[in-house]
mmCIF file of C-alpha atoms in Angstrom:
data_model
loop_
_atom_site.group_PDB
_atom_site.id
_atom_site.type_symbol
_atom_site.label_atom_id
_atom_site.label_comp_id
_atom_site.label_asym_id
_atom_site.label_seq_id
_atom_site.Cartn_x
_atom_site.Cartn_y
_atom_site.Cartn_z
ATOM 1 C CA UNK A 1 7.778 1.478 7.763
ATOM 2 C CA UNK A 2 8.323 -0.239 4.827
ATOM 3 C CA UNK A 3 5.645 -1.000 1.979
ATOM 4 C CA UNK A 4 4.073 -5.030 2.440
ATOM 5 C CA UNK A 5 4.848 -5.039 5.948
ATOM 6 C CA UNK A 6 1.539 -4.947 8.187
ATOM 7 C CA UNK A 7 0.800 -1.468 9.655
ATOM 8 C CA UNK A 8 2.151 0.133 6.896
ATOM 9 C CA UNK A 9 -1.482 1.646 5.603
ATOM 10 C CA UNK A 10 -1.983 3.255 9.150
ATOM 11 C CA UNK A 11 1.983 4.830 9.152
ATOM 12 C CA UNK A 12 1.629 6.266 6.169
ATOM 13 C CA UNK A 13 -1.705 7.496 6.460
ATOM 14 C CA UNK A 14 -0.416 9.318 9.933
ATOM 15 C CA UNK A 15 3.231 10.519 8.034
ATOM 16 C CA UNK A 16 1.502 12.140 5.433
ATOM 17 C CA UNK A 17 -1.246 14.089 6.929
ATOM 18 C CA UNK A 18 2.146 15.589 9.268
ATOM 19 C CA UNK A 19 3.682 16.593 6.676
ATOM 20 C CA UNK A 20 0.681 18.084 4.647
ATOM 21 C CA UNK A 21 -0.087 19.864 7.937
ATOM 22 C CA UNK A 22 3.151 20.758 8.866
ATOM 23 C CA UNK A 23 3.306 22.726 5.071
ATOM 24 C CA UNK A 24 -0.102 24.431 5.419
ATOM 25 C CA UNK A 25 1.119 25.691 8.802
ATOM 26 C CA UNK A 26 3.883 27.314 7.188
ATOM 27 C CA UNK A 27 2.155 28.752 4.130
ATOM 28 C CA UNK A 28 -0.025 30.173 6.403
ATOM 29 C CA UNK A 29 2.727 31.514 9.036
ATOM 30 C CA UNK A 30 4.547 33.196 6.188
ATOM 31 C CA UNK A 31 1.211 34.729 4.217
ATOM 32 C CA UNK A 32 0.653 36.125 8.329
ATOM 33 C CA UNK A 33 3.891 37.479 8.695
ATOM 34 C CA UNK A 34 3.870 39.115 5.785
ATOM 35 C CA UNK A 35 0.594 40.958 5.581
ATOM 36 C CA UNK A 36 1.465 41.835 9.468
ATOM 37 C CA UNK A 37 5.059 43.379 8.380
ATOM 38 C CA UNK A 38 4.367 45.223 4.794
ATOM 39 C CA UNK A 39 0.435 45.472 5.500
ATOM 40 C CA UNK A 40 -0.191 43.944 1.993
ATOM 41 C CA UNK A 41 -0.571 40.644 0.396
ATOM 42 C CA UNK A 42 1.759 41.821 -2.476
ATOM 43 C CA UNK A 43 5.103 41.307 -0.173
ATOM 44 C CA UNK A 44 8.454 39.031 -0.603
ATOM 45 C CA UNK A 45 6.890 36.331 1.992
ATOM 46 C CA UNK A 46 4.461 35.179 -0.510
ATOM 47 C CA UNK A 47 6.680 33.505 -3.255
ATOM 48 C CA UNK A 48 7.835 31.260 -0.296
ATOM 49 C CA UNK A 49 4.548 30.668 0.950
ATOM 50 C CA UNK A 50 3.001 30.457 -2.433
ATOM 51 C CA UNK A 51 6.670 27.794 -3.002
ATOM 52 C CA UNK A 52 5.072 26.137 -0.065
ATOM 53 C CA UNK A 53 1.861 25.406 -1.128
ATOM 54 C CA UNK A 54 3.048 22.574 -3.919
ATOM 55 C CA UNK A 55 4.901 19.992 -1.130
ATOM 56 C CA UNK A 56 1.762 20.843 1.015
ATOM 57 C CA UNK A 57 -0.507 19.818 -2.093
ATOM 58 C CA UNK A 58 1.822 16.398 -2.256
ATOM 59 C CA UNK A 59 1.539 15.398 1.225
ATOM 60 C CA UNK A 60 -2.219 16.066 0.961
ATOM 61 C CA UNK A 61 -2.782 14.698 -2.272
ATOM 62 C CA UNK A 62 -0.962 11.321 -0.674
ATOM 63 C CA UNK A 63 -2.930 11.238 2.438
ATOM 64 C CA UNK A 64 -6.046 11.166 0.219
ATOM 65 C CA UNK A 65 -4.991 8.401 -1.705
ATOM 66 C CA UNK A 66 -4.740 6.177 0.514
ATOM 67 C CA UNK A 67 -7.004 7.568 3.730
ATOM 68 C CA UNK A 68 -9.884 5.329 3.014
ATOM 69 C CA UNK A 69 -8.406 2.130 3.359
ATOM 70 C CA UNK A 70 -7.199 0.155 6.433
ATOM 71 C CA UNK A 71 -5.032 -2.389 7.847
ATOM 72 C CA UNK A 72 -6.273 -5.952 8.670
ATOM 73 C CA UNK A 73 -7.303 -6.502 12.292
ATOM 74 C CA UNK A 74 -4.769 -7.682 14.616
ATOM 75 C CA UNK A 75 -5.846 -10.986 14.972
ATOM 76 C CA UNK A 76 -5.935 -11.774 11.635
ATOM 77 C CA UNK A 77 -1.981 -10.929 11.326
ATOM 78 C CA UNK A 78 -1.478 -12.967 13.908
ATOM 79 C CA UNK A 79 -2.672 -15.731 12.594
ATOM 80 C CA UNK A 80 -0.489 -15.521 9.689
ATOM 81 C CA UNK A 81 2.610 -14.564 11.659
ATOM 82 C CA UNK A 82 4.157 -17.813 10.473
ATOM 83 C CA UNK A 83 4.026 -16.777 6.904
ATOM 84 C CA UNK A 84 5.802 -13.514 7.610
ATOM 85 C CA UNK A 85 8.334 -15.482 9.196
ATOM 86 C CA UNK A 86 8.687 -17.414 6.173
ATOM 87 C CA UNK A 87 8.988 -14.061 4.155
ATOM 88 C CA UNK A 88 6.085 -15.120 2.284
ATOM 89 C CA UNK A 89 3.479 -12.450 3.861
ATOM 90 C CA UNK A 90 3.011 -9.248 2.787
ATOM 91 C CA UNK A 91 0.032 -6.589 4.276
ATOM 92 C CA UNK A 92 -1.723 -3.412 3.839
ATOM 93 C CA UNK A 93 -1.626 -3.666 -0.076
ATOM 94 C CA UNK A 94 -3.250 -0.850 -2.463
ATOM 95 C CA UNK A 95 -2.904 -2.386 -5.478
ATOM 96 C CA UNK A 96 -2.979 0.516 -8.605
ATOM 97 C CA UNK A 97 -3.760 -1.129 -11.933
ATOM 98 C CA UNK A 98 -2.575 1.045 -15.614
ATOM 99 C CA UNK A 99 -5.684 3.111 -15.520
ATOM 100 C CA UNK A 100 -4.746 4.589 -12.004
ATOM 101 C CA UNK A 101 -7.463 2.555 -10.115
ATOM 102 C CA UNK A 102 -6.918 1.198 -6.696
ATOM 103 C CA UNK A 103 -7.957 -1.979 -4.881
ATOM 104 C CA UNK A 104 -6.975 -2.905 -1.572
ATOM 105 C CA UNK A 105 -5.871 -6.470 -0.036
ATOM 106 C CA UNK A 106 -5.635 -6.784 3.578
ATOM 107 C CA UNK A 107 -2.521 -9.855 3.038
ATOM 108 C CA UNK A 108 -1.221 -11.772 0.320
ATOM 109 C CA UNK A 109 0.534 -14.898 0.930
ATOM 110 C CA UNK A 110 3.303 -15.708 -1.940
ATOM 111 C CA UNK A 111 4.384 -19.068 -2.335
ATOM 112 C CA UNK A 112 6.121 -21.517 -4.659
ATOM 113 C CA UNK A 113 3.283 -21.439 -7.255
ATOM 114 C CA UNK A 114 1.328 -18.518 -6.928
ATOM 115 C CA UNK A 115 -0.216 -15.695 -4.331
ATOM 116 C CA UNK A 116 -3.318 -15.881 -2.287
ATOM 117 C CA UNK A 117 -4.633 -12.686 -0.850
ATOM 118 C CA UNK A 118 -7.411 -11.910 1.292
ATOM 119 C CA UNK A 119 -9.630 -8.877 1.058
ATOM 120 C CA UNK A 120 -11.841 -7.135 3.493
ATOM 121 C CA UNK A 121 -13.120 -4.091 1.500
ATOM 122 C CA UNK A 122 -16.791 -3.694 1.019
ATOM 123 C CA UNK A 123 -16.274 -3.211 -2.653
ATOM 124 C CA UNK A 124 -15.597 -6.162 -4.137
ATOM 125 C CA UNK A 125 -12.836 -5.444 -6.450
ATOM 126 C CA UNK A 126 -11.230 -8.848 -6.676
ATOM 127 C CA UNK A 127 -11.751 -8.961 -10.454
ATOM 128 C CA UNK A 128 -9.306 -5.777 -10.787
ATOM 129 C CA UNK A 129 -6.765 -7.080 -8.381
ATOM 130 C CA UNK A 130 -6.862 -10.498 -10.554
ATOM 131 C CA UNK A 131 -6.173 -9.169 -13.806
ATOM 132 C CA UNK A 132 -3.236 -6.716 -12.741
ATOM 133 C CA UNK A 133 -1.285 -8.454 -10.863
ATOM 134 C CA UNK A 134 -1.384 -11.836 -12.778
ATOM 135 C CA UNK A 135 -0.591 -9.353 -16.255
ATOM 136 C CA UNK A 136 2.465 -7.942 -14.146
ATOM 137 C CA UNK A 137 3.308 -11.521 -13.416
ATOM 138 C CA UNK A 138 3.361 -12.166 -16.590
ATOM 139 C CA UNK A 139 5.157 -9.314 -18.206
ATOM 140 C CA UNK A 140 7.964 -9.873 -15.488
ATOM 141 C CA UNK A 141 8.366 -13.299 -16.283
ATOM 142 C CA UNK A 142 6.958 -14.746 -13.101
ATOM 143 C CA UNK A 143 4.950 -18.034 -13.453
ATOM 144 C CA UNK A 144 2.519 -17.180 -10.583
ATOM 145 C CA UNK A 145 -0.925 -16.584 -10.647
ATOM 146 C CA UNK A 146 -3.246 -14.417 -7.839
ATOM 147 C CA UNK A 147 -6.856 -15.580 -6.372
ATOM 148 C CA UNK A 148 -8.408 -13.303 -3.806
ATOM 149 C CA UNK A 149 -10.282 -14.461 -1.094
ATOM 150 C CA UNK A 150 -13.046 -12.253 0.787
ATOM 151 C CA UNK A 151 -13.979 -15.241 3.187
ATOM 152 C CA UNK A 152 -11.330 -15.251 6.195
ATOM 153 C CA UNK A 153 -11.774 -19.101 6.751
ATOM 154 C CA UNK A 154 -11.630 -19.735 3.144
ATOM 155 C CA UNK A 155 -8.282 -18.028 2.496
ATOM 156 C CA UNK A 156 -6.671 -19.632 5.909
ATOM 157 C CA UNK A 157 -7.872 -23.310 4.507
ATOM 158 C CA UNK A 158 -6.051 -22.602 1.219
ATOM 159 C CA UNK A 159 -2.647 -20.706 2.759
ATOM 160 C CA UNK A 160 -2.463 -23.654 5.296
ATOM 161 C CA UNK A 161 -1.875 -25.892 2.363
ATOM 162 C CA UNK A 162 0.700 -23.865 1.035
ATOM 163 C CA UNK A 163 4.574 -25.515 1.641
ATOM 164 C CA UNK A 164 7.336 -22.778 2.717
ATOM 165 C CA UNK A 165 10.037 -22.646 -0.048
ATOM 166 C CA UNK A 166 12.890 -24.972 0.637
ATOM 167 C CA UNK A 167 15.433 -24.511 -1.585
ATOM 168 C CA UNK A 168 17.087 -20.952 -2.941
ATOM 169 C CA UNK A 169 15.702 -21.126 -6.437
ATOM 170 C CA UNK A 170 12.398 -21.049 -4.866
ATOM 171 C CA UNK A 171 12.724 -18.211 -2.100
ATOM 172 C CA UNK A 172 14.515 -16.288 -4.933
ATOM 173 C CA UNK A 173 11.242 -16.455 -6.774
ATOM 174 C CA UNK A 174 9.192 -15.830 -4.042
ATOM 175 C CA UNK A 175 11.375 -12.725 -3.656
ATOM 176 C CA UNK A 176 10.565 -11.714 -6.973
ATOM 177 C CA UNK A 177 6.924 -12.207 -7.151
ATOM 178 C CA UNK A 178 6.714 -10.005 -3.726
ATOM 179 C CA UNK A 179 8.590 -7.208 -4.922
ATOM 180 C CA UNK A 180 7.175 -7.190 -8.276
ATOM 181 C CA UNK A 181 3.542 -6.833 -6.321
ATOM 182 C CA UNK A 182 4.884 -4.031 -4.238
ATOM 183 C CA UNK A 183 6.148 -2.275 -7.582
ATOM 184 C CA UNK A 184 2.133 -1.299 -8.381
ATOM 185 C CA UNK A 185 0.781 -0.748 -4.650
ATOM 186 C CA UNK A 186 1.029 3.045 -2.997
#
């Protein structure tokens, strides 16, 4: 699944924690068959299991990053199903600012003159999201600024204004402003 699209939050989340387990199982199947074969934990299993443990500590390490926050509800991405269409839409968003700080946004809508996202998360961290992404806007060179909505009916008044790009020059920048936000999200 690729990162912006909407269930991405929920595949990784489930990828990760496979992996991590899938690791730990082996550390642990090697450290077994080791101290069952030489009787000791000093034995030529271990540097492989020990070898083990650091993708393990990855995979886990990843899960836990993002394990606390979740996708939008189902509705809600249907109701913007016509922006995704548009490739304007993008979902499941963990923005990560310069100090390593996340902030989640359920969907951001990108269009001609700036991104609209909507956020569900109990902690309002709008004020983060704000000043990151409009700083990478501006360091890339992208005239586009971000407001974050936590009201549902609020952000679907102010998408539902929003034109789809028409010509190239404009779907070119909407291009660039998405994949310059997916640059900082996990």
């Amino acid at each position: 699944m690729e990162k912006g699209t909407y269930g991405y939050l929920s595949g990784r989340k489930k990828q990760q924690l496979r992996m991590a387990l899938l690791w730990g199982v082996l550390v642990v199947i090697l450290t077994l068959i080791g101290l069952a074969v030489w009787g000791t934990k000093l034995n030529l299993l271990m540097i492989p299991a020990m070898l083990c443990v650091i993708p393990f500590a990855n995979y886990l390490v990843s899960y836990v990053a993002v394990a606390s926050y979740k996708s939008g509800t189902p509705e809600q991405y249907a109701a913007l199903r016509a922006f995704e269409e548009a490739e304007m839409l993008l979902a499941d968003l963990v923005v990560v600012d310069e100090k390593g700080e996340r902030a989640s946004m359920d969907f951001a809508v990108v269009y001609q003159g700036g991104i609209a996202g909507f956020q569900s998360e109990k902690k309002d961290t709008r004020d983060r999201i704000t000043i990151t992404v409009n700083d990478l806007m501006k360091r890339r060179g992208i005239p586009m600024r971000i407001m974050v909505y936590r009201d549902w009916d609020e952000f679907l008044q102010r998408i539902t204004e929003m034109n789809v790009p028409a010509d190239e020059p404009s779907r070119k920048k909407v291009r660039r402003a998405k994949d310059a936000l997916i640059s900082i999200c996990l």
